[in-house]
Amino acid sequence: QVHLVESGGGLVQAGGSLRLSCAASGRTFNYYSMAWFRQTPGKEREFVATIAWNSGYVHYADSVKGRFTISRDNAKNTLYLQMGSLGPEDTAVYYCAADPYYTGTDEVQYDYWGQGTQVTVSS
């Protein structure tokens, strides 16, 4: 059982940076793969990035590769998404997700989800 709570969203100007956090609770957090997804109204939820439990594997969507960095601090039970060079296309609700094993891009494979945090990038 893992409970996830995202934070760090807000309004940022195009070209700016923002760091999202996802606080996790649960005894098994350290061994769960984690991921970030995002969604805008009228669009399907979109994969952003994923990271293995020991940070030994990371994968990014092409749309964010080179701009976003996913990381985790297991000692703090926290997942991060450092976002840079933000543009209006990055405006979305960002969700963190967790799964005991899965490190892919399919949202239905992740067992646990947070409530989301809104990121708005002004042009």
XYZ file of N, CA and C in Angstrom:
369
model
N 0.836 -1.187 0.000
C 0.000 0.000 0.000
C 0.876 1.244 0.000
N 0.631 2.123 -0.968
C 1.374 3.367 -1.100
C 0.385 4.512 -1.287
N 0.568 5.564 -0.517
C -0.230 6.774 -0.639
C 0.667 7.877 -1.173
N 0.212 8.576 -2.211
C 1.010 9.571 -2.897
C 0.322 10.925 -2.874
N 1.096 11.973 -2.621
C 0.582 13.338 -2.609
C 1.551 14.224 -3.365
N 1.079 14.808 -4.469
C 1.901 15.709 -5.262
C 1.846 17.127 -4.705
N 2.900 17.879 -4.969
C 2.943 19.285 -4.613
C 3.958 19.984 -5.505
N 3.965 21.299 -5.451
C 4.944 22.080 -6.187
C 4.434 22.708 -7.458
N 3.212 22.416 -7.832
C 2.658 23.027 -9.022
C 2.377 24.502 -8.815
N 2.130 25.179 -9.910
C 1.840 26.593 -9.848
C 1.949 27.233 -11.203
N 2.012 28.549 -11.196
C 2.109 29.339 -12.415
C 3.561 29.719 -12.658
N 4.017 29.494 -13.865
C 5.389 29.816 -14.227
C 5.406 30.385 -15.637
N 6.303 31.303 -15.893
C 6.419 31.887 -17.217
C 7.153 30.941 -18.162
N 6.837 31.052 -19.430
C 7.523 30.252 -20.433
C 9.031 30.448 -20.332
N 9.742 29.339 -20.432
C 11.184 29.366 -20.283
C 11.659 29.146 -18.869
N 10.740 29.158 -17.935
C 11.088 28.999 -16.546
C 11.202 27.558 -16.115
N 11.427 27.383 -14.825
C 11.615 26.062 -14.240
C 10.703 25.881 -13.046
N 10.432 24.638 -12.744
C 9.589 24.295 -11.616
C 9.942 22.885 -11.172
N 9.901 22.651 -9.880
C 10.146 21.310 -9.359
C 8.911 20.787 -8.652
N 8.436 19.658 -9.114
C 7.320 18.981 -8.490
C 7.827 17.928 -7.522
N 7.074 17.716 -6.475
C 7.399 16.685 -5.503
C 6.214 15.760 -5.334
N 6.504 14.544 -4.980
C 5.484 13.558 -4.679
C 5.899 12.848 -3.408
N 5.195 13.134 -2.346
C 5.481 12.517 -1.060
C 4.749 11.187 -0.964
N 5.474 10.165 -0.597
C 4.920 8.824 -0.516
C 4.935 8.327 0.915
N 3.919 7.588 1.246
C 3.871 6.914 2.531
C 3.570 5.445 2.297
N 4.096 4.622 3.159
C 3.930 3.191 3.013
C 5.255 2.478 3.164
N 5.219 1.351 3.779
C 6.448 0.644 4.116
C 7.208 0.142 2.903
N 6.525 0.004 1.760
C 7.149 -0.570 0.579
C 7.641 0.465 -0.420
N 7.575 1.749 -0.079
C 7.909 2.783 -1.039
C 9.290 2.595 -1.656
N 10.264 2.262 -0.866
C 11.634 2.192 -1.359
C 11.823 1.192 -2.485
N 10.911 0.260 -2.626
C 11.032 -0.780 -3.641
C 10.035 -0.626 -4.777
N 9.362 0.489 -4.846
C 8.391 0.749 -5.896
C 8.994 1.592 -7.004
N 8.695 1.199 -8.229
C 8.967 2.073 -9.348
C 7.995 3.246 -9.310
N 8.444 4.387 -9.816
C 7.641 5.598 -9.771
C 7.599 6.241 -11.146
N 6.571 7.029 -11.376
C 6.430 7.683 -12.666
C 5.658 8.982 -12.517
N 5.818 9.830 -13.511
C 5.018 11.045 -13.652
C 4.204 10.967 -14.929
N 2.948 11.360 -14.824
C 2.058 11.522 -15.955
C 1.463 12.920 -15.901
N 0.878 13.352 -17.001
C 0.203 14.639 -17.013
C -1.033 14.562 -17.892
N -1.970 15.466 -17.621
C -3.223 15.456 -18.349
C -3.803 16.858 -18.422
N -4.316 17.211 -19.590
C -5.029 18.459 -19.786
C -6.470 18.136 -20.156
N -7.408 19.060 -19.898
C -8.803 18.786 -20.239
C -8.975 18.432 -21.702
N -9.747 17.391 -21.956
C -10.012 16.966 -23.308
C -8.943 16.096 -23.926
N -7.895 15.810 -23.185
C -6.821 14.973 -23.690
C -6.606 13.784 -22.763
N -6.061 12.719 -23.319
C -5.749 11.548 -22.526
C -4.528 11.800 -21.659
N -4.463 11.072 -20.582
C -3.310 11.176 -19.713
C -2.054 10.747 -20.465
N -0.996 11.504 -20.289
C 0.223 11.351 -21.066
C 1.388 10.979 -20.160
N 2.139 9.998 -20.581
C 3.338 9.611 -19.861
C 4.391 10.708 -19.938
N 5.078 10.920 -18.823
C 6.132 11.922 -18.761
C 7.490 11.279 -18.495
N 7.592 10.534 -17.406
C 8.876 9.953 -17.034
C 8.662 8.859 -16.009
N 9.604 7.941 -15.937
C 9.547 6.878 -14.948
C 10.942 6.614 -14.402
N 10.991 6.040 -13.213
C 12.259 5.776 -12.549
C 12.125 4.508 -11.710
N 13.144 3.673 -11.767
C 13.158 2.446 -10.987
C 13.369 2.743 -9.510
N 13.140 1.748 -8.700
C 13.195 1.946 -7.250
C 14.561 2.412 -6.767
N 15.615 1.938 -7.440
C 16.968 2.304 -7.045
C 17.568 3.379 -7.949
N 16.733 4.002 -8.770
C 17.130 5.038 -9.724
C 18.058 4.511 -10.806
N 18.181 3.191 -10.920
C 19.060 2.614 -11.917
C 18.520 2.661 -13.330
N 17.266 2.921 -13.474
C 16.635 3.029 -14.780
C 15.720 4.234 -14.793
N 15.860 5.056 -15.806
C 14.962 6.179 -16.023
C 14.572 6.220 -17.490
N 13.395 6.743 -17.742
C 12.924 6.854 -19.111
C 12.022 8.072 -19.210
N 12.168 8.810 -20.310
C 11.414 10.028 -20.516
C 10.628 9.985 -21.816
N 9.492 10.648 -21.798
C 8.784 10.880 -23.043
C 9.615 11.799 -23.929
N 9.507 11.593 -25.232
C 10.274 12.424 -26.151
C 9.958 13.909 -25.982
N 8.742 14.212 -25.595
C 8.322 15.593 -25.476
C 9.017 16.344 -24.346
N 9.570 15.615 -23.384
C 10.206 16.265 -22.242
C 11.680 15.920 -22.100
N 12.165 14.991 -22.867
C 13.554 14.566 -22.757
C 14.496 15.745 -23.002
N 15.455 15.888 -22.112
C 16.374 17.004 -22.195
C 15.929 18.227 -21.436
N 14.671 18.277 -21.055
C 14.137 19.407 -20.303
C 13.744 19.042 -18.882
N 13.246 17.825 -18.699
C 12.775 17.369 -17.392
C 13.734 16.333 -16.828
N 13.822 16.287 -15.516
C 14.625 15.290 -14.828
C 13.805 14.669 -13.713
N 13.664 13.359 -13.766
C 12.987 12.639 -12.706
C 14.033 12.108 -11.727
N 13.730 12.174 -10.460
C 14.640 11.673 -9.439
C 13.834 11.268 -8.220
N 14.488 10.596 -7.311
C 13.816 10.194 -6.084
C 14.807 10.164 -4.945
N 14.301 10.402 -3.763
C 15.082 10.316 -2.545
C 14.335 9.361 -1.635
N 14.762 8.127 -1.637
C 14.046 7.117 -0.874
C 14.118 7.363 0.630
N 15.206 7.957 1.081
C 15.317 8.270 2.499
C 14.259 9.270 2.933
N 13.834 10.132 2.011
C 12.797 11.115 2.294
C 11.431 10.693 1.774
N 11.351 9.519 1.196
C 10.096 9.016 0.631
C 9.483 10.009 -0.354
N 10.319 10.532 -1.226
C 9.872 11.590 -2.116
C 10.366 11.373 -3.542
N 9.481 11.581 -4.480
C 9.771 11.588 -5.905
C 9.761 13.025 -6.392
N 10.628 13.342 -7.336
C 10.725 14.695 -7.867
C 10.624 14.703 -9.382
N 10.178 15.823 -9.897
C 10.255 16.095 -11.315
C 10.741 17.529 -11.477
N 11.986 17.673 -11.886
C 12.547 18.982 -12.156
C 12.245 19.334 -13.604
N 11.508 20.394 -13.805
C 11.065 20.793 -15.124
C 11.743 22.099 -15.506
N 12.337 22.108 -16.671
C 12.988 23.300 -17.177
C 12.556 23.613 -18.592
N 12.892 24.806 -19.032
C 12.517 25.265 -20.373
C 11.038 25.045 -20.636
N 10.237 25.407 -19.671
C 8.809 25.145 -19.755
C 8.140 25.997 -20.826
N 7.183 25.394 -21.480
C 6.379 26.087 -22.467
C 4.908 25.858 -22.205
N 4.047 26.611 -22.857
C 2.601 26.439 -22.658
C 2.121 25.016 -22.884
N 2.802 24.280 -23.742
C 2.426 22.895 -23.997
C 2.611 21.998 -22.783
N 3.349 22.468 -21.795
C 3.558 21.704 -20.573
C 2.470 21.939 -19.536
N 1.565 22.848 -19.811
C 0.460 23.098 -18.898
C -0.399 21.850 -18.769
N -0.582 21.388 -17.549
C -1.337 20.169 -17.300
C -1.435 19.941 -15.802
N -2.279 19.004 -15.441
C -2.242 18.445 -14.103
C -1.232 17.306 -14.115
N -0.284 17.367 -13.222
C 0.762 16.366 -13.152
C 0.475 15.394 -12.021
N 0.555 14.119 -12.334
C 0.274 13.055 -11.390
C 1.505 12.187 -11.184
N 1.724 11.767 -9.971
C 2.732 10.752 -9.738
C 2.050 9.413 -9.552
N 2.772 8.366 -9.879
C 2.251 7.013 -9.824
C 3.330 6.074 -9.311
N 2.894 4.941 -8.799
C 3.825 3.955 -8.257
C 3.353 2.554 -8.584
N 4.309 1.674 -8.733
C 4.033 0.266 -8.986
C 5.182 -0.562 -8.436
N 4.883 -1.777 -7.958
C 5.975 -2.591 -7.398
C 7.068 -2.938 -8.389
N 6.736 -3.027 -9.685
C 7.709 -3.510 -10.649
C 7.755 -2.715 -11.946
N 6.637 -2.165 -12.368
C 6.515 -1.620 -13.708
C 7.253 -0.306 -13.859
N 7.979 -0.187 -14.943
C 8.706 1.048 -15.251
C 8.437 1.495 -16.674
N 7.282 1.151 -17.200
C 6.929 1.491 -18.556
C 6.086 2.743 -18.652
N 5.407 2.879 -19.774
C 4.667 4.092 -20.101
C 3.159 3.928 -20.030
N 2.667 2.750 -19.755
C 1.240 2.462 -19.751
C 0.657 2.793 -18.382
N -0.211 3.776 -18.330
C -0.740 4.224 -17.046
C -1.518 3.156 -16.297
N -2.157 2.243 -17.009
C -2.973 1.238 -16.339
C -2.135 0.216 -15.588
N -0.849 0.191 -15.820
C 0.030 -0.741 -15.132
C 0.487 -0.227 -13.768
N 0.242 1.027 -13.482
C 0.636 1.593 -12.197
C -0.492 1.443 -11.192
N -0.160 0.912 -10.035
C -1.170 0.573 -9.037
C -1.648 1.759 -8.212
N -0.788 2.731 -7.979
C -1.096 3.815 -7.058
C -0.890 5.161 -7.714
N -1.763 6.104 -7.361
C -1.759 7.437 -7.955
C -1.995 8.508 -6.913
N -1.382 9.656 -7.135
C -1.683 10.820 -6.333
C -2.850 11.590 -6.904
N -3.164 12.707 -6.262
C -4.331 13.499 -6.655
C -4.029 14.501 -7.759
N -2.771 14.736 -8.030
C -2.366 15.652 -9.072
C -2.061 17.045 -8.560
N -1.205 17.739 -9.287
C -0.891 19.134 -8.999
C -0.863 19.906 -10.314
N -1.477 21.073 -10.311
C -1.633 21.853 -11.530
C -0.372 22.643 -11.840
N 0.082 22.530 -13.070
C 1.173 23.342 -13.588
C 0.631 24.169 -14.741
N 0.779 25.473 -14.655
C 0.328 26.367 -15.704
C 1.506 27.206 -16.174
N 1.782 27.134 -17.459
C 2.889 27.869 -18.052
C 2.309 28.973 -18.925
N 2.615 30.191 -18.593
C 2.115 31.328 -19.349
C 3.022 31.610 -20.533
N 2.427 32.127 -21.577
C 3.177 32.436 -22.787
C 3.664 33.869 -22.815
